[in-house]
Coordinates of C-alpha atoms and ligand atoms in Angstrom, one line a residue:
X9 CA -11.0 42.9 26.9
X10 CA -8.2 40.9 25.4
X11 CA -8.9 38.7 22.1
X12 CA -7.0 36.1 20.8
X13 CA -6.1 35.8 17.2
X14 CA -7.1 32.1 17.5
X15 CA -8.8 29.4 20.1
X16 CA -9.6 26.0 20.1
X17 CA -13.3 24.8 20.5
X18 CA -12.5 22.5 23.2
X19 CA -15.3 21.5 26.3
X20 CA -15.8 18.3 28.6
X21 CA -16.4 16.3 25.6
X22 CA -12.7 16.2 24.6
X23 CA -11.6 15.9 28.5
X24 CA -13.7 12.7 29.0
X25 CA -12.9 11.5 25.4
X26 CA -9.3 11.4 26.1
X27 CA -9.7 10.1 29.8
X28 CA -11.6 7.4 28.7
X29 CA -8.8 6.2 26.2
X30 CA -6.5 6.7 29.3
X31 CA -8.3 4.6 31.3
X32 CA -8.5 1.6 28.4
X33 CA -4.7 1.3 28.6
X34 CA -4.7 1.5 24.9
X35 CA -3.1 5.0 24.5
X36 CA -0.8 4.6 21.2
X37 CA -1.9 4.0 17.8
X38 CA -5.0 1.8 18.0
X39 CA -8.7 1.4 17.6
X40 CA -9.2 4.9 18.1
X41 CA -7.1 5.9 15.1
X42 CA -8.7 3.6 13.0
X43 CA -12.3 5.1 13.8
X44 CA -11.2 8.9 13.3
X45 CA -9.2 7.5 10.1
X46 CA -12.6 6.3 9.0
X47 CA -15.0 9.1 9.9
X48 CA -12.4 11.4 8.5
X49 CA -12.2 9.9 5.1
X50 CA -16.0 9.3 5.1
X51 CA -16.4 13.1 5.7
X52 CA -14.2 14.5 2.9
X53 CA -15.4 11.7 0.1
X54 CA -11.8 9.9 0.2
X55 CA -11.7 6.0 0.0
X56 CA -8.5 5.9 2.5
X57 CA -7.1 8.2 5.2
X58 CA -3.7 7.6 7.1
X59 CA -3.7 9.5 10.4
X60 CA -0.2 11.4 11.2
X61 CA 1.9 13.4 13.9
X62 CA 1.2 16.8 11.9
X63 CA 0.6 17.8 8.6
X64 CA 4.3 18.5 8.0
X65 CA 5.0 14.6 8.7
X66 CA 1.7 13.8 6.4
X67 CA 3.3 15.7 3.6
X68 CA 7.1 14.2 3.9
X69 CA 5.2 10.7 3.9
X70 CA 2.9 11.3 0.9
X71 CA 6.2 12.9 -0.8
X72 CA 8.2 9.8 -0.2
X73 CA 5.9 7.2 -1.0
X74 CA 5.2 8.9 -4.2
X75 CA 8.7 8.7 -5.1
X76 CA 9.9 12.0 -4.6
X77 CA 13.6 12.1 -3.8
X78 CA 17.0 13.7 -4.6
X79 CA 17.4 15.5 -7.8
X80 CA 13.6 15.7 -8.1
X81 CA 11.9 19.4 -8.2
X82 CA 8.5 20.0 -6.4
X83 CA 6.4 23.0 -7.6
X84 CA 5.2 24.8 -4.3
X85 CA 3.9 28.4 -3.6
X86 CA 6.4 30.6 -1.4
X87 CA 3.6 32.0 0.1
X88 CA 2.8 29.4 2.9
X89 CA 3.9 28.1 6.0
X90 CA 7.4 27.2 5.9
X91 CA 6.6 23.4 6.4
X92 CA 5.1 23.2 2.7
X93 CA 8.9 23.7 1.4
X94 CA 10.4 22.0 4.1
X95 CA 8.6 18.6 3.3
X96 CA 10.1 18.7 -0.2
X97 CA 13.6 19.2 1.4
X98 CA 12.9 16.4 4.1
X99 CA 12.5 14.1 0.8
X100 CA 16.2 15.5 -0.5
X101 CA 14.0 17.2 -3.5
X102 CA 14.2 20.6 -4.3
X103 CA 11.4 23.3 -3.8
X104 CA 10.8 25.4 -7.1
X105 CA 8.6 28.5 -6.0
X106 CA 5.6 29.8 -8.2
X107 CA 4.0 33.3 -7.7
X108 CA 0.7 33.7 -6.4
X109 CA -2.5 35.1 -7.6
X110 CA -3.4 38.1 -5.3
X111 CA -7.2 38.0 -5.3
X112 CA -7.1 34.3 -3.8
X113 CA -3.5 34.4 -2.4
X114 CA -3.2 30.7 -3.8
X115 CA -0.7 29.6 -6.4
X116 CA -1.2 31.2 -9.9
X117 CA -2.0 28.3 -12.4
X118 CA -0.9 30.4 -15.1
X119 CA 2.8 30.5 -13.8
X120 CA 3.2 26.8 -13.3
X121 CA 3.9 25.9 -16.6
X122 CA 6.8 28.3 -17.1
X123 CA 8.7 26.9 -13.8
X124 CA 8.5 23.2 -15.1
X125 CA 11.9 21.8 -16.0
X126 CA 12.8 17.8 -16.8
X127 CA 13.2 17.5 -13.3
X128 CA 9.6 18.4 -12.1
X129 CA 8.0 15.2 -10.5
X130 CA 5.2 16.9 -8.5
X131 CA 3.3 20.0 -8.2
X132 CA 2.2 20.6 -4.4
X133 CA -0.7 23.5 -4.3
X134 CA -1.8 24.8 -1.0
X135 CA -5.2 25.7 0.0
X136 CA -4.1 28.7 2.0
X137 CA -5.9 29.8 4.8
X138 CA -8.4 27.2 3.7
X139 CA -9.5 28.7 0.7
X140 CA -9.4 26.1 -2.1
X141 CA -7.1 26.2 -5.3
X142 CA -8.4 25.7 -8.8
X143 CA -8.1 21.6 -8.3
X144 CA -9.3 21.0 -12.0
X145 CA -6.6 23.5 -13.6
X146 CA -3.9 22.0 -11.3
X147 CA -4.9 18.3 -12.2
X148 CA -5.1 19.2 -16.0
X149 CA -1.5 20.6 -15.9
X150 CA -0.1 17.7 -13.7
X151 CA -1.9 15.1 -16.3
X152 CA -0.5 16.9 -19.7
X153 CA 3.3 16.6 -18.0
X154 CA 2.7 13.5 -16.2
X155 CA 3.1 15.1 -12.6
X156 CA 2.0 13.7 -9.2
X157 CA -0.3 16.2 -7.3
X158 CA 0.0 16.4 -3.6
X159 CA -2.6 19.1 -1.9
X160 CA -1.3 21.0 1.3
X161 CA -4.6 20.9 2.8
X162 CA -3.2 21.5 6.3
X163 CA -5.9 24.4 6.6
X164 CA -8.8 23.3 4.3
X165 CA -11.1 20.9 6.5
X166 CA -14.5 21.4 5.4
X167 CA -13.7 23.7 2.7
X168 CA -15.4 22.7 -0.8
X169 CA -14.4 22.9 -4.5
X170 CA -17.3 22.8 -6.9
X171 CA -19.2 21.2 -4.6
X172 CA -17.1 18.6 -3.1
X173 CA -14.7 18.7 -0.1
X174 CA -11.2 19.2 -0.1
X175 CA -9.5 15.6 0.1
X176 CA -12.1 14.2 -2.2
X177 CA -10.9 15.5 -5.6
X178 CA -8.9 12.2 -6.4
X179 CA -5.3 13.5 -5.2
X180 CA -3.5 12.6 -2.1
X181 CA -4.1 15.2 0.2
X182 CA -2.8 16.2 3.7
X183 CA -4.6 18.1 6.9
X184 CA -3.4 19.5 9.9
X185 CA -4.6 19.2 13.4
X186 CA -2.8 22.1 15.2
X187 CA -4.8 24.0 17.2
X188 CA -4.9 26.9 15.1
X189 CA -6.5 24.8 12.5
X190 CA -10.5 24.4 12.1
X191 CA -10.2 21.0 14.3
X192 CA -7.7 19.8 16.5
X193 CA -5.9 17.1 18.0
X194 CA -3.3 19.0 19.9
X195 CA -0.7 18.2 17.0
X196 CA -1.7 15.7 14.5
X197 CA -2.3 15.3 10.5
X198 CA -4.1 13.0 8.1
X199 CA -3.8 12.0 4.6
X200 CA -6.4 10.9 2.2
X201 CA -6.3 9.2 -1.1
X202 CA -8.4 7.0 -3.4
X203 CA -5.1 4.8 -4.3
X204 CA -5.2 1.6 -2.0
X205 CA -1.2 1.1 -2.8
X206 CA -0.3 4.7 -1.6
X207 CA -2.8 4.2 1.6
X208 CA -0.9 0.7 2.4
X209 CA 2.6 2.2 1.6
X210 CA 1.7 5.2 4.0
X211 CA 0.8 2.9 6.9
X212 CA 3.8 1.0 6.6
X213 CA 5.9 4.3 6.3
X214 CA 4.6 6.0 9.8
X215 CA 5.0 2.9 11.4
X216 CA 8.9 2.2 10.8
X217 CA 8.2 0.2 7.6
X218 CA 6.8 -2.6 9.4
X219 CA 4.8 -4.9 7.6
X220 CA 2.0 -5.3 10.3
X221 CA 0.3 -2.9 12.8
X222 CA 0.3 -2.9 16.4
X223 CA -3.5 -3.3 16.3
X224 CA -3.2 -6.6 13.8
X225 CA -0.6 -8.1 16.0
X226 CA -2.6 -7.4 19.1
X227 CA -5.8 -8.7 17.9
X228 CA -4.6 -11.8 16.0
X229 CA -5.4 -15.2 17.2
X230 CA -2.0 -16.5 15.4
X231 CA 1.5 -15.3 16.2
X232 CA 2.5 -12.7 13.5
X233 CA 6.3 -12.2 13.0
X234 CA 6.6 -9.0 11.4
X235 CA 9.3 -7.9 8.9
X236 CA 10.7 -4.3 7.5
X237 CA 10.1 -4.4 3.8
X238 CA 11.5 -0.5 3.8
X239 CA 12.8 2.3 5.8
X240 CA 9.7 3.9 7.8
X241 CA 9.6 6.7 10.6
X242 CA 7.6 6.8 13.5
X243 CA 4.6 9.4 12.5
X244 CA 1.8 7.4 14.5
X245 CA -0.9 9.6 16.1
X246 CA -1.9 8.2 19.5
X247 CA -5.4 7.0 20.6
X248 CA -5.6 9.9 22.7
X249 CA -5.1 12.4 19.9
X250 CA -7.7 10.5 17.8
X251 CA -10.1 10.4 20.6
X252 CA -10.1 14.2 20.3
X253 CA -10.3 14.1 16.8
X254 CA -13.4 12.1 17.0
X255 CA -15.4 14.7 19.1
X256 CA -14.0 17.6 17.0
X257 CA -15.3 15.9 13.7
X258 CA -18.9 16.0 15.4
X259 CA -18.6 19.8 16.2
X260 CA -17.0 20.2 12.5
X261 CA -20.4 21.4 10.9
X262 CA -21.1 23.7 14.2
X263 CA -17.7 25.2 13.6
X264 CA -17.8 25.8 10.1
X265 CA -21.2 27.6 10.6
X266 CA -19.9 29.9 13.0
X267 CA -16.7 30.9 10.9
X268 CA -18.3 31.7 8.4
X269 CA -21.0 34.1 9.8
X270 CA -18.3 35.9 11.7
X271 CA -16.0 36.1 8.2
X272 CA -19.4 37.5 6.8
X273 CA -20.0 40.4 9.5
X274 CA -15.9 41.4 8.8
X275 CA -16.3 41.4 4.8
X276 CA -19.4 43.5 5.4
X277 CA -17.7 46.0 7.7
X278 CA -14.2 45.7 6.3
X279 CA -15.3 46.0 2.6
X280 CA -16.7 49.6 3.3
X281 CA -13.0 50.7 4.3
X282 CA -11.5 52.1 1.3
X283 CA -7.9 51.4 2.0
X284 CA -8.7 47.6 2.8
X285 CA -9.1 44.7 0.5
X286 CA -10.9 41.8 1.5
X287 CA -10.4 38.2 0.4
X288 CA -11.8 37.3 -2.7
X289 CA -14.0 33.7 -2.9
X290 CA -14.2 32.4 -6.1
X291 CA -18.1 31.5 -6.7
X292 CA -17.1 27.8 -7.0
X293 CA -15.6 27.5 -3.7
X294 CA -16.9 27.3 -0.2
X295 CA -14.4 28.8 2.2
X296 CA -13.9 27.4 5.8
X297 CA -12.1 30.9 6.8
X298 CA -9.2 28.9 8.9
X299 CA -7.7 32.5 8.9
X300 CA -9.3 36.0 8.1
X301 CA -7.0 38.2 6.5
X302 CA -7.3 41.7 5.0
X303 CA -4.8 43.7 2.7
X304 CA -3.9 47.2 3.7
X305 CA -3.7 49.5 0.6
X306 CA -1.9 52.2 -0.3
X307 CA -3.9 54.7 1.0
X308 CA -3.7 53.4 4.3
X309 CA -2.8 55.8 7.1
X310 CA -0.7 53.3 9.0
X311 CA 1.5 50.5 7.9
X312 CA 0.5 46.8 8.7
X313 CA 2.8 46.6 11.6
X314 CA 1.6 49.9 12.9
X315 CA -2.0 48.4 12.7
X316 CA -1.1 45.4 14.4
X317 CA 0.8 47.2 17.2
X318 CA -2.1 49.8 17.7
X319 CA -4.4 46.7 18.0
X320 CA -2.7 44.9 20.6
X321 CA -2.9 48.5 22.5
X322 CA -6.3 47.7 22.4
X323 CA -6.4 43.9 23.8
X324 CA -6.6 42.4 19.9
X325 CA -4.3 39.8 18.9
X326 CA -3.6 39.6 15.1
X327 CA -0.6 37.8 13.1
X328 CA 1.2 39.1 9.7
X329 CA -0.4 37.8 6.8
X330 CA 1.4 34.2 5.4
X331 CA 4.8 34.4 5.0
X332 CA 7.0 34.5 1.8
X333 CA 9.3 31.2 2.4
X334 CA 11.9 32.2 -0.5
X335 CA 12.8 35.2 1.6
X336 CA 13.9 33.1 5.0
X337 CA 17.6 32.6 5.3
X338 CA 17.2 28.9 4.9
X339 CA 15.6 29.4 1.3
X340 CA 17.6 32.5 0.1
X341 CA 19.9 30.6 -2.1
X342 CA 16.9 30.0 -4.3
X343 CA 17.1 34.0 -5.3
X344 CA 13.4 34.0 -6.3
X345 CA 11.8 37.1 -7.1
X346 CA 7.9 36.9 -6.7
X347 CA 6.3 40.5 -6.7
X348 CA 2.9 39.7 -5.7
X349 CA 4.2 37.0 -2.8
X350 CA 6.1 39.7 -1.4
X351 CA 3.5 42.5 -1.8
X352 CA 0.6 40.2 0.2
X353 CA 3.4 39.2 2.7
X354 CA 4.2 42.5 3.7
X355 CA 0.4 44.2 3.5
X356 CA -1.6 41.6 4.8
X357 CA -3.1 41.1 8.5
X358 CA -4.7 38.2 10.1
X359 CA -7.4 39.0 12.4
X360 CA -9.0 37.3 15.4
X361 CA -11.9 34.4 14.1
X362 CA -12.4 31.4 16.0
X363 CA -15.9 29.9 17.0
X364 CA -16.3 30.9 20.8
X365 CA -15.7 34.4 20.1
X366 CA -18.7 36.5 21.2
X367 CA -20.5 39.2 19.2
X368 CA -19.0 42.3 21.3
X369 CA -15.6 40.6 20.6
X370 CA -16.5 40.8 16.9
X371 CA -17.6 44.2 17.3
X372 CA -14.7 45.4 19.2
X373 CA -12.3 44.2 16.3
X374 CA -14.6 46.0 14.0
X375 CA -14.7 49.3 15.5
X376 CA -11.1 49.2 16.3
X377 CA -9.7 48.7 12.9
X378 CA -12.1 51.1 11.8
X379 CA -11.1 54.0 14.3
X380 CA -7.7 53.6 13.1
X381 CA -8.0 53.4 9.5
X382 CA -10.7 55.7 9.0
Ligands
PLP24 C1 0.0 25.4 4.8 C2 0.5 24.6 5.8 N1 1.4 23.5 5.4 C3 1.6 22.8 6.4 C4 1.6 23.0 8.0 C5 2.3 22.3 8.7 O1 1.3 21.6 9.8 P1 1.6 21.2 10.9 O2 2.0 21.8 12.0 O3 -0.1 20.2 11.5 O4 2.7 20.3 10.7 C6 0.8 24.4 8.4 C7 0.7 25.0 9.5 O5 0.9 26.1 10.0 C8 0.5 25.1 7.2 O6 -0.2 26.3 7.2

């Protein structure tokens, strides 16, 4: 038996949708992207959404149109994928790392204010592995200090905070459609916002700063001569990707139901193993379990890497827990000391979880983890 850590949930529906776009002749950003954006915005409860090539480009665009630039500081967790901090650097600004709450693996709200300086312009919380951060508390700090909030919601499609889906809380939020995420378009990203001016600027930013879209020009009965009011990038999603995304959105309720059911089985089994700690889910959130992690405690008979190796020998892929960005060579000059981030990055393991995972595969993972640790 070979069990991957993640698998996209694709079938002939996505194949047909992409083939139909190819047959239509309009393969770059066009009507399918517009349709995907509308479906996504309605789903999360935001007024606008803007598709991009990835979450990384979405974060860069969102920061840039919010005016973040050289000399500015942005508060981010170090326990995240490196793209979170890189997107700040792409704007010429500086990432300031804050430690986490080890219960949730999200940024510790109580440590944000100590990290603020006169240069701080924004807070970029991450809904790590799909578990929502305490958005109300972050928004309250931001309001008090006049800061922008841009949510890194790469992993959080379908997760809810206080009964509302992530992306619908009034901030700008950025999502990823990489194949390891909850739904996929191969590569791709989406920005949601309730601010019409931000949405308009994002549409220009992803399209070379051009004043009109290709679709507008194509469908106009009158000639349109475009202009370039500001510098932009090519961050456009293709219609082939968007067609795949539209099919994936239809599957999303099933995907979430299955992910939560498998996570429930894992929680049930692993909470009985004394050397493991399972994820803590605050009662006001709904987790999408984009990734499922456990922490190995001091009484474990093997360390995290040994556990990963022993699982691999049984045909089970796993991944180390989320990285600590401040420990990577390209961020080492920050000299940050973040003890909880370091503990979690060293002792957590991400286990297989994907919607097409069969019951006997789930059982195989549970049995092997138990055999190695008990
Ligand atoms: C928290 C977080 N932010 C940003 C990204 C970057 O997403 P993308 O691969 O779509 O650029 C990822 C991807 O793993 C992520 O986990």
